[in-house]
């Protein structure tokens, strides 16, 4: 059964707030046992949306849903924020414990993110603890937040910005065809989802918009990401599974994931695993993708304390250009940790614990990377748990020796020794196999530790 927002008092004039019209429409669809809400051409201002089971949202070409940036519209919901279950702001588009959800069409979702980004920058510089009433509320609802891990998004101030689109504990979710822009925080964030398809999406946030990842697959299984274009202010297409003790407690891995035919045009990382790896990531294939202008291309990141086994990672037929570092496998990831002298970043063997990350069974095949400005590649395993069973085959990496960018910018890390050569550097990966791999540019193609 088809429904139109106008039936419930909706107006596409860009001024009228349609939050109640959407709520009434979804309530009626729920009462009828399912249906399609069609959004005609126009500009529809609204607050957050909650989509029930058995619902399709169809955006006609020229339809744009614009979300208010008034913080009061986004009350606390229980979610996972940068790898830890906690209360955070209500996502802009949200569905929880639902099934058979579809968002499709040729329209646009606009997160109206500038106010959120400006606040995030200001608080990062000037605020180390909760100050505003809503932050104090989150602090009271999230006891012990001071010791929880994060990625630098704002946990210490409890300015827990909303993700744009979140499906939590859902099954059979499809998002296709639409354009998603200007996210306040992470853009598409499926959490504990079984059976997910993301196809022909265009996702764009400004390059300097903080923590605006494109797609974050978080403890999900049976996922297809196909023919999507992503250009954002943080990682592009990313696989996660919780962080540290909390992620180990939840124990829901991300697994059985296919990424195919996608383009990442700007991001801190193109195809990314981590750094929230606690419950493990397994059986991931990425193929036939283009990464252009990303800081790192293939990026696998974790560190002591983050936990998890990452296994069965296969990346093939990837083209890259104008990247800092085409392959960055980094178990010394620093973001969100401010003590570079911690044993967490020691080059000496440390005791293997349940929160020691493990990386094994990785293949990178038929990759071409041109104009690598920082280095040809970085592999940095842990001395107590070296990277195991790594194959890099039929690849060509070409560095820009005149870029003026240090190889120490290859990824965000603490503890690794200083180098000046833009070589492909390998640390604590003793059985790594390089087969028919060409590195052009640096005097020493490879540096092994």
Tab-separated table of N, CA and C in Angstrom, residues 64-148:
chain	number	residue	atom	x	y	z
A	64	UNK	N	14.090	16.208	-1.171
A	64	UNK	CA	15.193	16.372	-0.224
A	64	UNK	C	14.624	16.473	1.185
A	65	UNK	N	15.083	15.588	2.064
A	65	UNK	CA	14.718	15.638	3.477
A	65	UNK	C	15.866	16.291	4.225
A	66	UNK	N	15.571	17.406	4.896
A	66	UNK	CA	16.587	18.200	5.590
A	66	UNK	C	16.329	18.094	7.087
A	67	UNK	N	17.345	17.751	7.854
A	67	UNK	CA	17.180	17.513	9.281
A	67	UNK	C	17.588	18.741	10.088
A	68	UNK	N	16.757	19.096	11.055
A	68	UNK	CA	17.057	20.243	11.909
A	68	UNK	C	18.354	20.020	12.672
A	69	UNK	N	19.078	21.107	12.952
A	69	UNK	CA	20.293	21.010	13.753
A	69	UNK	C	20.060	21.453	15.197
A	70	UNK	N	18.787	21.510	15.621
A	70	UNK	CA	18.470	21.852	17.013
A	70	UNK	C	18.688	20.631	17.896
A	71	UNK	N	19.601	20.746	18.839
A	71	UNK	CA	19.999	19.620	19.669
A	71	UNK	C	18.826	19.041	20.443
A	72	UNK	N	17.868	19.864	20.832
A	72	UNK	CA	16.737	19.400	21.638
A	72	UNK	C	15.884	18.367	20.916
A	73	UNK	N	15.990	18.278	19.599
A	73	UNK	CA	15.202	17.299	18.844
A	73	UNK	C	15.792	15.887	18.921
A	74	UNK	N	16.986	15.747	19.506
A	74	UNK	CA	17.688	14.465	19.452
A	74	UNK	C	17.928	13.924	20.867
A	75	UNK	N	16.908	13.338	21.480
A	75	UNK	CA	17.022	12.832	22.858
A	75	UNK	C	17.916	11.595	22.925
A	76	UNK	N	18.285	11.171	24.124
A	76	UNK	CA	19.160	9.999	24.251
A	76	UNK	C	18.490	8.713	23.758
A	77	UNK	N	19.270	7.886	23.078
A	77	UNK	CA	18.899	6.502	22.788
A	77	UNK	C	20.091	5.631	23.157
A	78	UNK	N	19.810	4.372	23.464
A	78	UNK	CA	20.885	3.448	23.800
A	78	UNK	C	21.430	2.871	22.507
A	79	UNK	N	22.725	3.054	22.278
A	79	UNK	CA	23.334	2.693	21.002
A	79	UNK	C	24.774	2.275	21.253
A	80	UNK	N	25.563	2.254	20.222
A	80	UNK	CA	27.010	2.105	20.358
A	80	UNK	C	27.640	3.327	19.724
A	81	UNK	N	28.522	3.981	20.465
A	81	UNK	CA	29.140	5.228	19.998
A	81	UNK	C	30.654	5.059	20.064
A	82	UNK	N	31.298	5.102	18.908
A	82	UNK	CA	32.740	4.851	18.792
A	82	UNK	C	33.145	3.582	19.530
A	83	UNK	N	32.363	2.519	19.338
A	83	UNK	CA	32.767	1.197	19.792
A	83	UNK	C	32.287	0.783	21.161
A	84	UNK	N	31.581	1.657	21.885
A	84	UNK	CA	31.136	1.357	23.246
A	84	UNK	C	29.628	1.567	23.351
A	85	UNK	N	28.923	0.596	23.906
A	85	UNK	CA	27.490	0.754	24.131
A	85	UNK	C	27.254	1.803	25.214
A	86	UNK	N	26.374	2.758	24.901
A	86	UNK	CA	26.107	3.852	25.811
A	86	UNK	C	24.894	4.614	25.293
A	87	UNK	N	24.494	5.636	26.026
A	87	UNK	CA	23.466	6.547	25.534
A	87	UNK	C	24.136	7.660	24.723
A	88	UNK	N	23.543	7.956	23.573
A	88	UNK	CA	24.017	9.041	22.712
A	88	UNK	C	22.803	9.672	22.045
A	89	UNK	N	23.031	10.682	21.237
A	89	UNK	CA	21.905	11.385	20.612
A	89	UNK	C	21.193	10.507	19.585
A	90	UNK	N	19.904	10.690	19.503
A	90	UNK	CA	19.039	9.952	18.586
A	90	UNK	C	19.524	10.141	17.150
A	91	UNK	N	19.789	9.062	16.414
A	91	UNK	CA	20.186	9.223	15.011
A	91	UNK	C	19.124	9.953	14.198
A	92	UNK	N	19.560	10.553	13.096
A	92	UNK	CA	18.619	11.298	12.255
A	92	UNK	C	17.600	10.357	11.623
A	93	UNK	N	18.074	9.243	11.081
A	93	UNK	CA	17.193	8.191	10.549
A	93	UNK	C	17.488	6.943	11.365
A	94	UNK	N	16.452	6.365	11.967
A	94	UNK	CA	16.678	5.323	12.972
A	94	UNK	C	15.641	4.225	12.835
A	95	UNK	N	16.099	3.002	13.015
A	95	UNK	CA	15.188	1.869	13.119
A	95	UNK	C	15.813	0.866	14.070
A	96	UNK	N	15.044	0.371	15.027
A	96	UNK	CA	15.565	-0.534	16.038
A	96	UNK	C	14.663	-1.759	16.153
A	97	UNK	N	15.289	-2.927	16.224
A	97	UNK	CA	14.583	-4.199	16.397
A	97	UNK	C	13.483	-4.348	15.352
A	98	UNK	N	13.828	-4.013	14.116
A	98	UNK	CA	12.875	-4.035	13.008
A	98	UNK	C	13.373	-4.976	11.922
A	99	UNK	N	12.514	-5.237	10.949
A	99	UNK	CA	12.893	-6.066	9.819
A	99	UNK	C	12.220	-5.545	8.559
A	100	UNK	N	12.823	-5.892	7.435
A	100	UNK	CA	12.265	-5.541	6.133
A	100	UNK	C	12.118	-4.025	5.967
A	101	UNK	N	13.250	-3.339	6.072
A	101	UNK	CA	13.322	-1.887	5.910
A	101	UNK	C	13.990	-1.586	4.576
A	102	UNK	N	13.427	-0.636	3.836
A	102	UNK	CA	14.027	-0.242	2.563
A	102	UNK	C	13.919	1.270	2.399
A	103	UNK	N	15.041	1.895	2.048
A	103	UNK	CA	15.071	3.314	1.700
A	103	UNK	C	15.635	3.399	0.294
A	104	UNK	N	14.869	3.977	-0.623
A	104	UNK	CA	15.246	3.907	-2.033
A	104	UNK	C	14.760	5.141	-2.779
A	105	UNK	N	15.126	5.228	-4.050
A	105	UNK	CA	14.718	6.350	-4.885
A	105	UNK	C	15.905	7.120	-5.409
A	106	UNK	N	15.641	8.369	-5.839
A	106	UNK	CA	16.691	9.229	-6.389
A	106	UNK	C	16.770	10.571	-5.661
A	107	UNK	N	16.212	10.627	-4.472
A	107	UNK	CA	16.229	11.864	-3.701
A	107	UNK	C	17.436	11.968	-2.784
A	108	UNK	N	17.395	12.961	-1.897
A	108	UNK	CA	18.539	13.321	-1.051
A	108	UNK	C	18.129	13.392	0.409
A	109	UNK	N	19.003	12.891	1.275
A	109	UNK	CA	18.913	13.124	2.718
A	109	UNK	C	20.040	14.080	3.096
A	110	UNK	N	19.687	15.189	3.728
A	110	UNK	CA	20.642	16.244	4.054
A	110	UNK	C	20.713	16.399	5.570
A	111	UNK	N	21.871	16.072	6.161
A	111	UNK	CA	22.032	16.113	7.609
A	111	UNK	C	22.292	17.473	8.194
A	112	UNK	N	22.483	18.506	7.356
A	112	UNK	CA	22.585	19.874	7.868
A	112	UNK	C	23.674	19.966	8.947
A	113	UNK	N	24.868	19.450	8.626
A	113	UNK	CA	25.848	19.154	9.656
A	113	UNK	C	26.730	20.279	10.152
A	114	UNK	N	26.718	21.461	9.544
A	114	UNK	CA	27.742	22.458	9.867
A	114	UNK	C	27.767	22.844	11.342
A	115	UNK	N	26.602	23.056	11.935
A	115	UNK	CA	26.570	23.430	13.357
A	115	UNK	C	27.208	22.340	14.207
A	116	UNK	N	26.935	21.085	13.879
A	116	UNK	CA	27.505	19.974	14.636
A	116	UNK	C	29.026	19.957	14.492
A	117	UNK	N	29.532	20.181	13.293
A	117	UNK	CA	30.984	20.156	13.072
A	117	UNK	C	31.660	21.297	13.808
A	118	UNK	N	31.072	22.503	13.732
A	118	UNK	CA	31.665	23.654	14.408
A	118	UNK	C	31.733	23.438	15.919
A	119	UNK	N	30.668	22.881	16.490
A	119	UNK	CA	30.669	22.585	17.920
A	119	UNK	C	31.707	21.533	18.268
A	120	UNK	N	31.825	20.514	17.419
A	120	UNK	CA	32.799	19.453	17.684
A	120	UNK	C	34.212	20.017	17.710
A	121	UNK	N	34.552	20.891	16.752
A	121	UNK	CA	35.884	21.498	16.733
A	121	UNK	C	36.109	22.364	17.974
A	122	UNK	N	35.113	23.173	18.327
A	122	UNK	CA	35.263	24.068	19.475
A	122	UNK	C	35.448	23.283	20.772
A	123	UNK	N	34.666	22.233	20.937
A	123	UNK	CA	34.755	21.443	22.165
A	123	UNK	C	36.063	20.651	22.218
A	124	UNK	N	36.521	20.187	21.077
A	124	UNK	CA	37.781	19.458	21.035
A	124	UNK	C	38.929	20.340	21.508
A	125	UNK	N	38.885	21.610	21.151
A	125	UNK	CA	39.967	22.526	21.499
A	125	UNK	C	39.863	23.043	22.930
A	126	UNK	N	38.633	23.244	23.415
A	126	UNK	CA	38.459	24.033	24.640
A	126	UNK	C	37.737	23.322	25.773
A	127	UNK	N	37.255	22.106	25.559
A	127	UNK	CA	36.386	21.505	26.560
A	127	UNK	C	36.802	20.052	26.785
A	128	UNK	N	37.175	19.707	28.009
A	128	UNK	CA	37.646	18.364	28.331
A	128	UNK	C	36.666	17.586	29.201
A	129	UNK	N	35.518	18.175	29.515
A	129	UNK	CA	34.526	17.509	30.348
A	129	UNK	C	33.144	18.057	30.014
A	130	UNK	N	32.073	17.381	30.448
A	130	UNK	CA	30.726	17.874	30.153
A	130	UNK	C	30.480	19.245	30.769
A	131	UNK	N	29.813	20.112	30.002
A	131	UNK	CA	29.500	21.461	30.460
A	131	UNK	C	28.018	21.771	30.268
A	132	UNK	N	27.526	21.577	29.066
A	132	UNK	CA	26.138	21.918	28.776
A	132	UNK	C	25.191	20.898	29.388
A	133	UNK	N	23.930	21.309	29.567
A	133	UNK	CA	22.962	20.465	30.267
A	133	UNK	C	22.830	19.089	29.629
A	134	UNK	N	22.770	19.037	28.295
A	134	UNK	CA	22.597	17.741	27.644
A	134	UNK	C	23.838	16.872	27.804
A	135	UNK	N	25.017	17.482	27.887
A	135	UNK	CA	26.236	16.718	28.121
A	135	UNK	C	26.260	16.166	29.544
A	136	UNK	N	25.831	16.969	30.498
A	136	UNK	CA	25.755	16.496	31.877
A	136	UNK	C	24.743	15.365	32.018
A	137	UNK	N	23.660	15.433	31.230
A	137	UNK	CA	22.687	14.346	31.235
A	137	UNK	C	23.325	13.059	30.725
A	138	UNK	N	24.044	13.145	29.609
A	138	UNK	CA	24.705	11.953	29.090
A	138	UNK	C	25.730	11.419	30.087
A	139	UNK	N	26.465	12.309	30.745
A	139	UNK	CA	27.457	11.872	31.728
A	139	UNK	C	26.798	11.093	32.858
A	140	UNK	N	25.615	11.539	33.291
A	140	UNK	CA	24.902	10.825	34.351
A	140	UNK	C	24.365	9.483	33.880
A	141	UNK	N	24.066	9.381	32.580
A	141	UNK	CA	23.520	8.140	32.015
A	141	UNK	C	24.608	7.161	31.595
A	142	UNK	N	25.841	7.646	31.492
A	142	UNK	CA	26.968	6.825	31.038
A	142	UNK	C	28.056	6.795	32.107
A	143	UNK	N	27.792	6.178	33.263
A	143	UNK	CA	28.818	6.156	34.325
A	143	UNK	C	30.088	5.465	33.854
A	144	UNK	N	31.224	6.032	34.247
A	144	UNK	CA	32.509	5.471	33.859
A	144	UNK	C	32.963	5.850	32.468
A	145	UNK	N	32.285	6.818	31.841
A	145	UNK	CA	32.645	7.188	30.467
A	145	UNK	C	34.088	7.680	30.363
A	146	UNK	N	34.625	8.222	31.481
A	146	UNK	CA	35.980	8.776	31.432
A	146	UNK	C	37.028	7.724	31.074
A	147	UNK	N	36.740	6.462	31.384
A	147	UNK	CA	37.698	5.395	31.126
A	147	UNK	C	37.359	4.586	29.877
A	148	UNK	N	36.319	4.986	29.171
A	148	UNK	CA	35.933	4.250	27.977
A	148	UNK	C	36.787	4.679	26.785
